[in-house]
Tab-separated table of C-alpha atoms and ligand atoms in Angstrom:
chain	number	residue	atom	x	y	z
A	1	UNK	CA	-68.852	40.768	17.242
A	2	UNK	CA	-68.722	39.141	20.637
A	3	UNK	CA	-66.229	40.715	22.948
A	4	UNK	CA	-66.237	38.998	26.782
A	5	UNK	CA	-67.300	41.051	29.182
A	6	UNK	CA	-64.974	43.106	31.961
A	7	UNK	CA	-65.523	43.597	35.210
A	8	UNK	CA	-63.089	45.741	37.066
A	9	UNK	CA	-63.070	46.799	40.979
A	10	UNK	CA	-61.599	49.999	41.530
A	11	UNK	CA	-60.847	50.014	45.351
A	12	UNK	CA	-59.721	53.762	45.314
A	13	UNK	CA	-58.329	54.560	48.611
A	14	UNK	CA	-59.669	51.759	50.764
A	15	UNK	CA	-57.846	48.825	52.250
A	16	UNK	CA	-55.115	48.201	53.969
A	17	UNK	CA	-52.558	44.974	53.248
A	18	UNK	CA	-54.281	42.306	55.761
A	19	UNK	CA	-57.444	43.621	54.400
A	20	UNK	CA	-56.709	43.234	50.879
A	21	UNK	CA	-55.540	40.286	51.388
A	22	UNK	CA	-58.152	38.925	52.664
A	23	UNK	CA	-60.957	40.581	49.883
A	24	UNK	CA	-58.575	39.532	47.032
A	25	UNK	CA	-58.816	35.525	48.796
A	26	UNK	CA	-62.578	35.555	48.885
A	27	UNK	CA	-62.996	37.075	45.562
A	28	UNK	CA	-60.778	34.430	44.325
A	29	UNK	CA	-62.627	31.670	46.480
A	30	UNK	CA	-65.576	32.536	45.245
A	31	UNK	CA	-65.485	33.542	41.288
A	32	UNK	CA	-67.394	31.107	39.040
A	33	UNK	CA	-68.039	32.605	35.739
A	34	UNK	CA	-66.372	31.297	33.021
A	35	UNK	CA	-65.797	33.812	30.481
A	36	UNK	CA	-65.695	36.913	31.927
A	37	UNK	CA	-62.474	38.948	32.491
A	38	UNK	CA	-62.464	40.000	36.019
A	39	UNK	CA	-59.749	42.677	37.728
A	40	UNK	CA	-59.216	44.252	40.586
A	41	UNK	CA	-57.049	47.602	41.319
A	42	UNK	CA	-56.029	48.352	44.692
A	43	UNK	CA	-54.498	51.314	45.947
A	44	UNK	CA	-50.593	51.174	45.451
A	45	UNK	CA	-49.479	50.047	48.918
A	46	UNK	CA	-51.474	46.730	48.773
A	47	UNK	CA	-50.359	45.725	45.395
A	48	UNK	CA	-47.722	42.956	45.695
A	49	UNK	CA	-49.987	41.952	48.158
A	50	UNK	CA	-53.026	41.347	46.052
A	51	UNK	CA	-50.810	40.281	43.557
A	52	UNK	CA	-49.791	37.137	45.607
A	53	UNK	CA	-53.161	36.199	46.887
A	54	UNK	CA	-54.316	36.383	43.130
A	55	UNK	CA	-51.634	33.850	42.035
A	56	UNK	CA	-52.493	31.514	40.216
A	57	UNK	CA	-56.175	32.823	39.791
A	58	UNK	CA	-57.563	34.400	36.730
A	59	UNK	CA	-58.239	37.066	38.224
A	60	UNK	CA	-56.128	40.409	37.041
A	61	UNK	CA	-54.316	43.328	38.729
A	62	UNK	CA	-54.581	46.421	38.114
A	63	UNK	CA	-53.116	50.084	39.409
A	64	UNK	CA	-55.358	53.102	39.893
A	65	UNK	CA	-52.933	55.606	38.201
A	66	UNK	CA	-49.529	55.635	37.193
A	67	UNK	CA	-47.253	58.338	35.930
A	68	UNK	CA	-45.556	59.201	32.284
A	69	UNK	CA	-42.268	59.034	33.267
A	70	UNK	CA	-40.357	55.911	33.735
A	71	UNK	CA	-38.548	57.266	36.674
A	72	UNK	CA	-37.071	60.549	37.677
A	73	UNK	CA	-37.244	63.539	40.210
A	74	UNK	CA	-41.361	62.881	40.628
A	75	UNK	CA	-41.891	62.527	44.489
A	76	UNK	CA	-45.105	60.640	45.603
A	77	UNK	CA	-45.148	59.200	41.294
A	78	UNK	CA	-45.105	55.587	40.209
A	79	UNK	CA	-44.003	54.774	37.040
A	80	UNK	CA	-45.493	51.608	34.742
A	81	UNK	CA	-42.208	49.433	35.241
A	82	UNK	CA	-42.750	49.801	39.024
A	83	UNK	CA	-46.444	48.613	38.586
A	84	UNK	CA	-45.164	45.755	36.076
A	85	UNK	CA	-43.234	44.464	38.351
A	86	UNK	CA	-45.825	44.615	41.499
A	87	UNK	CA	-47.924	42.162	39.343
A	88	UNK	CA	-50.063	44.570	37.835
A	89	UNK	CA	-51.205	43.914	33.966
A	90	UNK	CA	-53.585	46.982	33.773
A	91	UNK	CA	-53.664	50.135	34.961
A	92	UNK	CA	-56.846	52.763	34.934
A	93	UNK	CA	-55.961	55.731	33.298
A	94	UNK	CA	-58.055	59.442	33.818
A	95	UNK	CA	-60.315	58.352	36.159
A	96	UNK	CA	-62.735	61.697	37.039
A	97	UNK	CA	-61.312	61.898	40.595
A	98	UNK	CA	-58.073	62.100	39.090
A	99	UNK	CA	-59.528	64.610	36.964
A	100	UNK	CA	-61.263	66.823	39.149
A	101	UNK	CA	-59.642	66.392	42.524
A	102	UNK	CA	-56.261	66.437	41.155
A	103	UNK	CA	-56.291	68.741	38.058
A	104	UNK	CA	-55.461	65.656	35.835
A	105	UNK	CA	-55.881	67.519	31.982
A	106	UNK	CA	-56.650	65.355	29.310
A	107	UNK	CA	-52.889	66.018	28.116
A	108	UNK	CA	-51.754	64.282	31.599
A	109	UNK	CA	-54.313	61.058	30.473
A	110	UNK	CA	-52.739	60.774	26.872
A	111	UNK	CA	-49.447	60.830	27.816
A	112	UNK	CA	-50.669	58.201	31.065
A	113	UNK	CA	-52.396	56.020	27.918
A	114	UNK	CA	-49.068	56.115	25.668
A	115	UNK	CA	-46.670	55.641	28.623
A	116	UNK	CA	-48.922	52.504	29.875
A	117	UNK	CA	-48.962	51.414	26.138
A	118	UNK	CA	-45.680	51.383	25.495
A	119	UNK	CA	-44.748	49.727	28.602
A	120	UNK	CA	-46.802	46.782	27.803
A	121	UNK	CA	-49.776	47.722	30.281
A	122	UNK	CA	-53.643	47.544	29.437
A	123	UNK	CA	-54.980	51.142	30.451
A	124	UNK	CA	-58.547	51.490	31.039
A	125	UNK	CA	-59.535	55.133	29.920
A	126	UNK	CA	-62.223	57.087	31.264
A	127	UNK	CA	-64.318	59.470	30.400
A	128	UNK	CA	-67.535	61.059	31.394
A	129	UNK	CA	-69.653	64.276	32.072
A	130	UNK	CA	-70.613	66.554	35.513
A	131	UNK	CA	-74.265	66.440	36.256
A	132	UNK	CA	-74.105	70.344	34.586
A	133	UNK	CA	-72.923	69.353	31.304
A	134	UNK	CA	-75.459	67.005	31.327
A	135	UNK	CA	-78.006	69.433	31.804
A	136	UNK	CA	-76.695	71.361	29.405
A	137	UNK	CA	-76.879	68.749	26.712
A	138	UNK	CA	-73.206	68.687	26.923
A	139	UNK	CA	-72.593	65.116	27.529
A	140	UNK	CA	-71.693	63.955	24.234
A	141	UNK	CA	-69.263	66.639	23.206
A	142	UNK	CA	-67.874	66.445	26.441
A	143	UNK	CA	-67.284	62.780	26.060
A	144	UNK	CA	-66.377	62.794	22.689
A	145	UNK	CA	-63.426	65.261	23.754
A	146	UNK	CA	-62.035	62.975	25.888
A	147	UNK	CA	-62.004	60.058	24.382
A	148	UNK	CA	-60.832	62.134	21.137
A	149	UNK	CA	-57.430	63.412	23.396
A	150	UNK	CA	-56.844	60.112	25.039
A	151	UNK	CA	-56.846	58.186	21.453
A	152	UNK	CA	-55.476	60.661	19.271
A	153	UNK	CA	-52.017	59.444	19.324
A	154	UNK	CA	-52.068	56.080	18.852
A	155	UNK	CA	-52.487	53.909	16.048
A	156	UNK	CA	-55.396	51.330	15.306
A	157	UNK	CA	-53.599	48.458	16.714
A	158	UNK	CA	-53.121	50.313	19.860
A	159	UNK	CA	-56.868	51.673	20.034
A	160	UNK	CA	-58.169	48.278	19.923
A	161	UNK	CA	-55.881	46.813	22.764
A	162	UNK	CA	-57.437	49.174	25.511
A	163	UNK	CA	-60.454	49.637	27.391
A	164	UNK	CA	-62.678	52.619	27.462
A	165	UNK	CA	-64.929	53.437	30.899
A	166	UNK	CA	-67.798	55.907	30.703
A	167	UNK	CA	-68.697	56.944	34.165
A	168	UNK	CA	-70.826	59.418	34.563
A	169	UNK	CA	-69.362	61.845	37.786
A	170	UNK	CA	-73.183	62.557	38.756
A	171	UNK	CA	-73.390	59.090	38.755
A	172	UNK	CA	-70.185	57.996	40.823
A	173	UNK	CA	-70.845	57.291	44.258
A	174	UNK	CA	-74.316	58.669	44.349
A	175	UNK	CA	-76.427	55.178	44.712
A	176	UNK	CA	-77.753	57.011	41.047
A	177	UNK	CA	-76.621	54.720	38.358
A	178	UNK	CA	-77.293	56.141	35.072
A	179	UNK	CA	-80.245	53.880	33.561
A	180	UNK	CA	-79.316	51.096	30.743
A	181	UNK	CA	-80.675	53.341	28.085
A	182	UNK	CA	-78.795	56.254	28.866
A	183	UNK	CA	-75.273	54.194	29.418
A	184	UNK	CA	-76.512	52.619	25.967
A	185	UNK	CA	-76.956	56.097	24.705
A	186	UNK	CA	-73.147	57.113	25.246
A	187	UNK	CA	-71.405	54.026	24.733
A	188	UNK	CA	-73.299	53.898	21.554
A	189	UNK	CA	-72.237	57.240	20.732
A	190	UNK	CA	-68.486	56.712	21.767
A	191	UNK	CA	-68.346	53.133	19.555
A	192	UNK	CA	-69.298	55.482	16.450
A	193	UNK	CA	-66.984	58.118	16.986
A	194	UNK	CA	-64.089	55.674	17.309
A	195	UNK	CA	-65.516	53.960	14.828
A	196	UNK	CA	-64.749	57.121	12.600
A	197	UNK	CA	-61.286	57.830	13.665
A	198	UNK	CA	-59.669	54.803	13.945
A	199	UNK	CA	-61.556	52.818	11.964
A	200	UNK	CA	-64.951	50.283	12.113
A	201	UNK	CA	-62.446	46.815	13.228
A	202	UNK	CA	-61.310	48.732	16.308
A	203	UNK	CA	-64.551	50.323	17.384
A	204	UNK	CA	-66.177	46.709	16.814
A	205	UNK	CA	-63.204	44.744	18.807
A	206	UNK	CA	-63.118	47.724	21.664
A	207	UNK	CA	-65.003	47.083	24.924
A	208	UNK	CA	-66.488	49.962	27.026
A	209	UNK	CA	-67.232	49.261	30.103
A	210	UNK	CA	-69.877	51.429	32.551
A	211	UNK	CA	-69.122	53.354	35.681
A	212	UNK	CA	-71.210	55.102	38.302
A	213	UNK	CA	-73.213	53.162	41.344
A	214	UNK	CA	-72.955	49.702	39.511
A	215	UNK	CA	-74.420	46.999	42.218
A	216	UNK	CA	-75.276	43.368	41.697
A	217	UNK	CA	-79.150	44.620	40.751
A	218	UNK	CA	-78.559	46.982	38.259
A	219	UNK	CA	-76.168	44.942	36.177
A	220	UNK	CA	-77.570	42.581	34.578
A	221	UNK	CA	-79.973	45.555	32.613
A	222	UNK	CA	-76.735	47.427	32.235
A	223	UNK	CA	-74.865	44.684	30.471
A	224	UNK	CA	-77.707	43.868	28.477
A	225	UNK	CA	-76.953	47.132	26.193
A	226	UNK	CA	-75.471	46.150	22.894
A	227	UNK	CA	-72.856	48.645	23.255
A	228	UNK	CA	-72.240	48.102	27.279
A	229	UNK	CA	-69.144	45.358	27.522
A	230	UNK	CA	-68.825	45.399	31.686
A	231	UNK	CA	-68.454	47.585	34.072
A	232	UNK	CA	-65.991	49.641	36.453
A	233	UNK	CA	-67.066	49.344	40.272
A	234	UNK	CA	-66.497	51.325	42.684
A	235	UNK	CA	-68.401	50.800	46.524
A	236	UNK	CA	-69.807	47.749	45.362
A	237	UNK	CA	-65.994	45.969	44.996
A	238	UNK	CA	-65.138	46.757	48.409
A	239	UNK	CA	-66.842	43.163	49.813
A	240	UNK	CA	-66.359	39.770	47.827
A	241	UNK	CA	-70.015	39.111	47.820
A	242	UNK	CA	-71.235	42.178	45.893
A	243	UNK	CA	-68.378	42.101	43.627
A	244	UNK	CA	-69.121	38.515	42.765
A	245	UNK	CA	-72.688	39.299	42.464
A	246	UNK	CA	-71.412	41.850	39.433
A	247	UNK	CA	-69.216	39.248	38.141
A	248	UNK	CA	-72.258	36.822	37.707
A	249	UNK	CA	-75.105	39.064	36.593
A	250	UNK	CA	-72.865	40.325	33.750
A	251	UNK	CA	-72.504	36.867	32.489
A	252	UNK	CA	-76.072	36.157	32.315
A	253	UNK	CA	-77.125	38.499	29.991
B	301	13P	P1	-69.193	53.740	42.470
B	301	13P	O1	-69.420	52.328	41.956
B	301	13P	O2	-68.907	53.776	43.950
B	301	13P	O3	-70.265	54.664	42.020
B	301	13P	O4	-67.823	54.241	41.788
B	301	13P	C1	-67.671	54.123	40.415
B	301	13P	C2	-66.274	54.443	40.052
B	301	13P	O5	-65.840	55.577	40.130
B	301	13P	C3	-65.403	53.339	39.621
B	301	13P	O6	-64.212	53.807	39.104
């Protein structure tokens, strides 16, 4: 099965319009590879901004979080029409600062998966262990939990269409990437679980990308893990030229 690799900047809370602006232009200036699926998600404010400079690009947009709800009494909440029509075809979905500075439960991220779903958005799950579960040999049932919650609900069809990230939170932000074989280890591990609940065509068409200190050196060993389809970045996206550095090491694998 060949499934094109996905590289996705997650911008968190950085940038401000004229910057974003200006990052989503050189990114767009600058991307070569052919055949890899590049997006970027910037924090709400600079959306429709990023969304303009991207215009005509391949490059896609993405949101950082969205709420259930299509609209309502939900102060400070955006819904997945209001990010469909700021540009955005994605949206990540449970991401572990979500999780842990936030109290997001893995309830909150299925019902954020279904909403995005049915509203004709891509959501990019993720999942992934605290540097204690690791150490306590947790990882994979901690892992296999959330992936288990997020995909319960939907159907095979809908399993296939989204996009799983397995970040490791010791590995987020640290400069500590996990190494190829233990990425290779998970994403192995997560392909054959989904491969038993929703079937062996979905876990074969479903691409799982890597998270956790991802830099222009350390991808190209990443992405050359069978089971490792891309990766979600986090510093590294902030300036066009690592970014693009990502974007062309995971196409030379
Ligand atoms: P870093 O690349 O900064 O480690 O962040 C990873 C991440 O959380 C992307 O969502």
């Amino acid at each position: 099965v060949s499934r094109r690799p996905f590289i996705a900047g997650n911008w968190k809370m950085h940038k401000t319009t004229g910057e974003a602006r200006a990052l989503a232009s050189a990114i767009v200036a600058g991307l070569a590879s052919e055949g890899i699926d590049v997006l970027v998600a910037p924090p709400y404010t600079a959306l429709t901004t990023v969304a303009d400079a991207l215009r005509g690009s391949r490059v896609a947009l993405g949101a950082q979080d969205v709420h259930w709800e299509r609209q309502g009494a939900y102060t400070g909440a955006i819904s997945v029409p209001m990010l469909k029509d700021a540009g955005c075809t994605h949206v990540i979905v449970g991401h572990s600062e979500r999780r842990e500075l936030f109290g997001e439960t893995d309830e909150a991220v299925a019902r954020k998966t279904r909403a995005a779903i049915d509203g004709g958005l891509v959501p990019i799950v993720c999942v992934g262990e605290t540097l204690v579960e690791r150490e306590q040999a947790r990882t994979m049932e901690v892992v296999e939990r959330e992936v288990e919650r997020a995909l319960r609900a939907l159907s095979p069809a809908e399993a296939s269409a989204i996009v799983l990230a397995y970040e490791p939170m010791w590995a987020i932000g640290t400069g500590c990437a996990a190494t190829p074989e233990q990425a290779q280890e998970v994403h192995r591990a997560i392909r054959r679980f989904v491969a038993r609940s929703h079937g062996d065509d979905v876990s074969s068409a479903l691409r799982i990308l890597y998270g956790g200190s991802v830099k222009p050196d350390n991808m190209r060993s990443l992405m050359a893990q069978p089971d490792v389809d891309g990766a979600l970045v986090g510093g590294a996206c902030l300036e066009a030229a690592s970014f693009l550095g990502i974007v062309q090491a995971s196409g030379a694998a």
